Coordinates of C-alpha atoms in Angstrom, one line a residue:
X1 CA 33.2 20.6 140.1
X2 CA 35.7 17.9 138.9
X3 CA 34.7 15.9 135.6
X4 CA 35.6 12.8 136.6
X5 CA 33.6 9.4 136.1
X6 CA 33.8 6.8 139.2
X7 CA 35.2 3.6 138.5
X8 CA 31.5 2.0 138.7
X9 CA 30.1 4.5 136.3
X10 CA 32.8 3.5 133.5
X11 CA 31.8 -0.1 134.2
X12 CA 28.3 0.9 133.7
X13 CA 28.8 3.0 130.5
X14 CA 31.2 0.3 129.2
X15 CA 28.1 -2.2 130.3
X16 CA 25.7 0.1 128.0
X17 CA 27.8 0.3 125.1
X18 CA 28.6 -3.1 124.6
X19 CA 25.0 -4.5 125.4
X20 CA 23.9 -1.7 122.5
X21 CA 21.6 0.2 125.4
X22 CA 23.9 3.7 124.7
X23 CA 24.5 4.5 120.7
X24 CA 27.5 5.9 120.0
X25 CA 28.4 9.0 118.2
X26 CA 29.2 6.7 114.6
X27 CA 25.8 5.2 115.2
X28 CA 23.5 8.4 114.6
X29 CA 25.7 9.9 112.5
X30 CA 24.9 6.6 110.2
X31 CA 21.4 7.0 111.0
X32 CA 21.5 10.8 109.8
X33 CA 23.1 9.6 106.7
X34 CA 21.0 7.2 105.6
X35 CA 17.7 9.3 106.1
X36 CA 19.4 12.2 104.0
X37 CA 21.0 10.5 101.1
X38 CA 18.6 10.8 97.9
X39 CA 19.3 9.9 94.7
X40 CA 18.8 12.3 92.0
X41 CA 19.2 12.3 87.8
X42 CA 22.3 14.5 86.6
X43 CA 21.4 15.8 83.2
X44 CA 24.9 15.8 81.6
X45 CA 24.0 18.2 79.0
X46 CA 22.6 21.1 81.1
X47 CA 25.3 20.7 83.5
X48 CA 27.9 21.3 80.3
X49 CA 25.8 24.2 78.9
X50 CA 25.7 26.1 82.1
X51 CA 29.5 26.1 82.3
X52 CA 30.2 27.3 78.7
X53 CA 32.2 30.1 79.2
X54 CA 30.3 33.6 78.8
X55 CA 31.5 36.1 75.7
X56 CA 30.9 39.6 77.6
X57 CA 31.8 40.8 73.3
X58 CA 28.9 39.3 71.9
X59 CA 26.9 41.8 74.3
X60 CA 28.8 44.6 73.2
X61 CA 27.9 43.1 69.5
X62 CA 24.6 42.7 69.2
X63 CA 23.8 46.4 71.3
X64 CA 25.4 48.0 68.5
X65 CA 23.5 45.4 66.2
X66 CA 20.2 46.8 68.1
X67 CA 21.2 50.7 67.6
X68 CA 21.9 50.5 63.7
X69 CA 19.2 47.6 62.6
X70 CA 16.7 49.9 64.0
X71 CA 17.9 52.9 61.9
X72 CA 18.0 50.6 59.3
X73 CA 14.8 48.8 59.3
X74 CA 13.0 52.6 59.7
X75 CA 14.0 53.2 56.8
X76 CA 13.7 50.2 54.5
X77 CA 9.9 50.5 56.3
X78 CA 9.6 54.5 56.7
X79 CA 8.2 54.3 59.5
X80 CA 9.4 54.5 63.3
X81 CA 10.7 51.3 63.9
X82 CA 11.3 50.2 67.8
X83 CA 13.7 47.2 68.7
X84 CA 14.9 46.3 72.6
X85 CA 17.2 43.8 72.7
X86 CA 16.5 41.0 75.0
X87 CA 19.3 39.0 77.5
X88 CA 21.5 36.6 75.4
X89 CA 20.5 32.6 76.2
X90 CA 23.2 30.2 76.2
X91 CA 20.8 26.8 75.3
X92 CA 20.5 23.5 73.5
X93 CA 19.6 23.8 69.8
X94 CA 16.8 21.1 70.1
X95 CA 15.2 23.0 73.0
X96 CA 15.5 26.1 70.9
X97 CA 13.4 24.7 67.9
X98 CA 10.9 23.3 69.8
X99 CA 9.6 26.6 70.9
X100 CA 9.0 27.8 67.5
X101 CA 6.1 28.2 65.9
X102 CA 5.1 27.0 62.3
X103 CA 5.5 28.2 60.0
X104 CA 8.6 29.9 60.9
X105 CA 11.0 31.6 58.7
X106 CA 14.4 30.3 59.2
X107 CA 17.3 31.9 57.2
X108 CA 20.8 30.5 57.4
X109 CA 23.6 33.4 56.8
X110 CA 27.2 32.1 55.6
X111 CA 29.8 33.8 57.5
X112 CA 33.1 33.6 55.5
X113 CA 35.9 34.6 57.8
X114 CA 34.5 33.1 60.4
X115 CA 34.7 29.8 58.7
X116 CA 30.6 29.3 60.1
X117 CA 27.2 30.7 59.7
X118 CA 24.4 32.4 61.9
X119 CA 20.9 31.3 61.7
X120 CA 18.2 34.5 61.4
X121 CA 14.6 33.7 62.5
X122 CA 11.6 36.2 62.0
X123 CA 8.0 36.0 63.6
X124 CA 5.6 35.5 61.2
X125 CA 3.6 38.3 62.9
X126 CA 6.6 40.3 62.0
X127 CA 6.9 39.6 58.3
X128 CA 3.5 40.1 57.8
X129 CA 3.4 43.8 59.3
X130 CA 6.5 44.5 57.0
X131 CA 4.7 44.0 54.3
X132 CA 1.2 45.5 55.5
X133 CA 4.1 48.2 56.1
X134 CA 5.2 48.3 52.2
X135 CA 2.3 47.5 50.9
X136 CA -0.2 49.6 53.0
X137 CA -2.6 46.8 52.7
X138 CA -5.3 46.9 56.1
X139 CA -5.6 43.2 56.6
X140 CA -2.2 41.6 56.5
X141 CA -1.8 40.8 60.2
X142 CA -5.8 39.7 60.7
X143 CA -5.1 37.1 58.0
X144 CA -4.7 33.5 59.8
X145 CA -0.6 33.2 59.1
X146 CA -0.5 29.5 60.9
X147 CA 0.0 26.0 58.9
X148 CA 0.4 28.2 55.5
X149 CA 3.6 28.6 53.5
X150 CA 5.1 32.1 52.5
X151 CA 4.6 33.5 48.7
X152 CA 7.2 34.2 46.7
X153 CA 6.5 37.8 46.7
X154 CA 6.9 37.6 51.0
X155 CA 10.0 35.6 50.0
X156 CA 11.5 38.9 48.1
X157 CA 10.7 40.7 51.2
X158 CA 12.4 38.9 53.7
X159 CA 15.4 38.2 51.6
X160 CA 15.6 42.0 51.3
X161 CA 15.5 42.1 55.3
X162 CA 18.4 39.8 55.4
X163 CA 20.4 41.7 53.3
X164 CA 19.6 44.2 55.6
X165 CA 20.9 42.5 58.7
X166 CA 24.2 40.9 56.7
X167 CA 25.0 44.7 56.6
X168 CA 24.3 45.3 59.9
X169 CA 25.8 42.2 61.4
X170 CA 29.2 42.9 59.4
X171 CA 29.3 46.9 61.1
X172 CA 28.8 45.5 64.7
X173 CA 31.1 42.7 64.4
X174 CA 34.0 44.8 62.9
X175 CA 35.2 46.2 66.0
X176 CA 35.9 42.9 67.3
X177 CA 36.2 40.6 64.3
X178 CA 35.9 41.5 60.6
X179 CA 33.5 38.6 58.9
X180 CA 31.7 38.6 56.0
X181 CA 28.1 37.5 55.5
X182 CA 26.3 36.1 52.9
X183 CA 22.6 34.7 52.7
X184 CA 22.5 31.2 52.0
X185 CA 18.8 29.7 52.2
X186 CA 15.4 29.9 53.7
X187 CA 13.5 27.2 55.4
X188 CA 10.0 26.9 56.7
X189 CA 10.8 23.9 59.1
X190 CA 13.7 24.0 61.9
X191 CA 13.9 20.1 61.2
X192 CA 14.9 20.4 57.5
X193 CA 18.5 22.5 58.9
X194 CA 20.2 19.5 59.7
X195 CA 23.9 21.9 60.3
X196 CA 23.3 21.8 63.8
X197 CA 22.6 18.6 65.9
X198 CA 19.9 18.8 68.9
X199 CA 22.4 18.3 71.8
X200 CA 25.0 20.9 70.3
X201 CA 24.6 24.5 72.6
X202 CA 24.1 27.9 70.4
X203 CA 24.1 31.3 71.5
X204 CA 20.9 33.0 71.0
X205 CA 20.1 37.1 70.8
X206 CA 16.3 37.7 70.6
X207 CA 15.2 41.0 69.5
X208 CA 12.0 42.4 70.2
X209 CA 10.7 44.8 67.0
X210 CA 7.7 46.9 67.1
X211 CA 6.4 48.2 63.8
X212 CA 2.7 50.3 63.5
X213 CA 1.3 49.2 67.3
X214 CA 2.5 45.6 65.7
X215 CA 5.1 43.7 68.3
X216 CA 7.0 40.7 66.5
X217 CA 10.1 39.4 67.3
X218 CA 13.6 38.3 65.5
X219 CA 16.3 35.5 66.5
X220 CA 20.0 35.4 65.8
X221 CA 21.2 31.4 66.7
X222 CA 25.1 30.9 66.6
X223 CA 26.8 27.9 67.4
X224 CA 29.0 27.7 70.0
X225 CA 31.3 25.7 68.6
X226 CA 31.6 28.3 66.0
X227 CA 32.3 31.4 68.9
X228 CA 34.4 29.5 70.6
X229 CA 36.8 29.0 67.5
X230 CA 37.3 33.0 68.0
X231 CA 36.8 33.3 71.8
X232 CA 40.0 35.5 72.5
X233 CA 38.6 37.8 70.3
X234 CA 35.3 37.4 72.6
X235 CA 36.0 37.1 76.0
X236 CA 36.9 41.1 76.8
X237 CA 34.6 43.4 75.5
X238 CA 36.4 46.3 73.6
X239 CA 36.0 50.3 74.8
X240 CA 36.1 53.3 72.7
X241 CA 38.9 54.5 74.1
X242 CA 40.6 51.4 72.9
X243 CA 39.1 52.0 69.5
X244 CA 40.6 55.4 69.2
X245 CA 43.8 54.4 70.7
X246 CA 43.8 51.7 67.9
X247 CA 43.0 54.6 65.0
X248 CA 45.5 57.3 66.6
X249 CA 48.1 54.7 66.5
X250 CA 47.1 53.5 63.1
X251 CA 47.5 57.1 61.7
X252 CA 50.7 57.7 63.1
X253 CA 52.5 54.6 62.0
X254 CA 50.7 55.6 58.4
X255 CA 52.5 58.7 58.7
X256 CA 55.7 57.2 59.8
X257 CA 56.1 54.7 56.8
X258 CA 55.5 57.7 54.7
X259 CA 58.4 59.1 55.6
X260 CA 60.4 55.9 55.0
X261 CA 63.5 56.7 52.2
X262 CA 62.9 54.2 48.9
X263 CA 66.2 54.1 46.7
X264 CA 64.3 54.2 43.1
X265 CA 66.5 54.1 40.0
X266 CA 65.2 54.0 35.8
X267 CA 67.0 50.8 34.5
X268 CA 68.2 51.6 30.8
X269 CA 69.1 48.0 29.9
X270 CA 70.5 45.1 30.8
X271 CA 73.2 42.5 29.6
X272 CA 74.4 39.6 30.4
X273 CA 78.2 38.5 29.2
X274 CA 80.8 36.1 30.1
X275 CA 83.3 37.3 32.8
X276 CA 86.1 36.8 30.0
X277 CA 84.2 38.8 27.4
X278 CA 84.2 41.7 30.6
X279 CA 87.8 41.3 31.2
X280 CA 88.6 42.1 27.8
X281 CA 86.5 45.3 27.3
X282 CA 88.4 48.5 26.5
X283 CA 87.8 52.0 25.2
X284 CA 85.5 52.3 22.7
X285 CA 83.9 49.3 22.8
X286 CA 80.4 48.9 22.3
X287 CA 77.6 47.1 24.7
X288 CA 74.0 46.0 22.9
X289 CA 71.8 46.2 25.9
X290 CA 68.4 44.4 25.7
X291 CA 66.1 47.3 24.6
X292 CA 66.0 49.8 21.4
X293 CA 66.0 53.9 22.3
X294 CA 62.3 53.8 22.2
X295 CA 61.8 50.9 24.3
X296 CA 59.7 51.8 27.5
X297 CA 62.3 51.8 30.5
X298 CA 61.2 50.3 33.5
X299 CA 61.7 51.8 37.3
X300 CA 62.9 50.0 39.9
X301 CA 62.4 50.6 43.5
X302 CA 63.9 48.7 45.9
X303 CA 65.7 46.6 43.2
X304 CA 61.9 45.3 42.3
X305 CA 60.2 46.7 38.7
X306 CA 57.1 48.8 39.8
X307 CA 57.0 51.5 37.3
X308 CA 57.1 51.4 33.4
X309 CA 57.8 54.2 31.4
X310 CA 59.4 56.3 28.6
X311 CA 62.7 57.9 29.1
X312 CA 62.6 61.9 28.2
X313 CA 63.2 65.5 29.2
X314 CA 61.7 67.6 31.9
X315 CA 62.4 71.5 32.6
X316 CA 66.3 70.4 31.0
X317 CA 66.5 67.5 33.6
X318 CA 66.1 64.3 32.3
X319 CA 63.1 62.5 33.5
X320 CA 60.7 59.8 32.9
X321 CA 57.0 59.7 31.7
X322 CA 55.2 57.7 34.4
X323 CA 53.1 55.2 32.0
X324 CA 51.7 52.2 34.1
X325 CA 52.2 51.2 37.4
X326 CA 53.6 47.5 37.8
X327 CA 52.2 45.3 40.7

């Protein structure tokens, strides 16, 4: 069957079109753009957070963080101590504090080499059954723990759980990336920490601890800023073959510079003359040098002084007496 329009049925499909009786194809396609268009809000800030880049290391971190705080707190505690480590948030530092309760103990951790700190947050319901723990009081964790501060004695305690995790925190980082940590302060109230602004995204780690039937929790908050100052060292997470690789390797060049040749010589003395006064040495002449017979000699290796000592004889060889090491 041909396709093919008769010369009066263009005319009347020309007719329709132009009398608006047919709509054409750009017609409904406006039509079916202007009942789908919506306008909706872009939140700038969430859209930025969810494309910080992921650091697959800081997983591999904090599970070793888990394994060894756990030994670590059972101890400090003795009791069985049970930690699971929860998935790592990526989220704004003002949405972060307003999900904590009051009074919360916030602890900010100096990190040295990597120029930054780390914030450390304990449940109160945590603190409380540490010391219940220590103490072996019975009504610790029935006491009402909301709207009052901590003692100074509950102070000592959590100071000596920080210390706890600095230690910690410095053995799971050092595969990675040696830093040092140091406690800094405690505050009650996330609003008096004024090192990180509300808008700015941090990395969060939330451990879950369980102590005596007693579940309370404990939060690490890093700045992002801070990772991402350090994200090559972050963005592959390191194996333990890579890790023994990197010790086999060390050992052998160890072994190798051991065997390097050093040219060591005992100076006896030294002089400076004129280049006349050494032309016109002869037999039998007689140079002072700078130091007596008994002087100590010094040992040179390399042509650079490391060794001081006093010139004698060994077994008929002539040796010297080792008597402080130069650095």
């Amino acid at each position: 069957m041909e396709q093919i329009l008769s010369q009066d049925e263009i005319d009347a499909l020309l007719k329709g079109i132009s009398e608006g009786e047919i709509e054409t194809q750009k017609e409904i396609a406006e039509v079916a753009i202007e009942e789908q268009v919506e306008a909706k809000t872009l939140d700038f800030l969430q859209y930025t957070r969810g494309k910080k880049e992921r650091l697959p290391a800081l997983d591999f971190i904090y599970d070793r963080f888990s394994k060894s705080l756990r030994s670590a707190f059972s101890l400090f505690v003795e009791k069985e101590v049970e930690i699971n480590l929860e998935p790592m948030q990526y989220i704004a530092y003002g949405d972060f504090i307003e999900t904590l309760p009051l009074p919360t103990n916030m602890n900010v951790v100096v990190t040295e080499k990597l120029k930054g700190f780390f914030i450390v947050i304990f449940d109160s319901k945590l603190i409380f059954s540490v010391l219940e723990t220590i103490f072996g009081s019975a009504n610790t964790t029935k006491q009402k723990v909301e709207g009052r501060e901590f003692t100074k004695i509950e102070f000592n305690v959590i100071k000596k759980l920080i210390d706890i995790v600095c230690v910690e925190m410095e053995k799971a980082w050092d595969p990675v990336y040696e830093i040092t940590c140091k406690y800094s302060r405690s505050e009650i109230n996330p609003n008096y920490i004024t090192m990180v602004t509300n808008e700015e995204t941090v990395s969060l780690c939330e451990l879950t601890i369980e102590i005596a039937d007693i579940k309370g929790w404990m939060k690490i908050c890093i700045p992002y800023g801070i990772l991402e100052s350090i994200k090559g060292y972050l963005i592959s997470t390191p194996s333990r073959e890579d890790s023994e690789m990197r010790e086999k390797w060390f050992m052998k060049l160890k072994e190798r510079v051991n065997d390097v040749p050093l040219e060591i010589k005992a100076v006896l003395g030294r002089k400076k003359m004129a280049l006349q006064d050494f032309l016109n040495l002869s037999e039998d002449n007689v140079i002072v040098t700078d130091r007596y017979v008994n002087d100590p000699i010094e040992i040179e290796i390399n042509n650079r002084s490391r060794i001081r000592g006093k010139l004698g004889i060994f077994k008929g060889n002539k040796a010297v007496r080792i008597d402080e090491i130069l650095y």
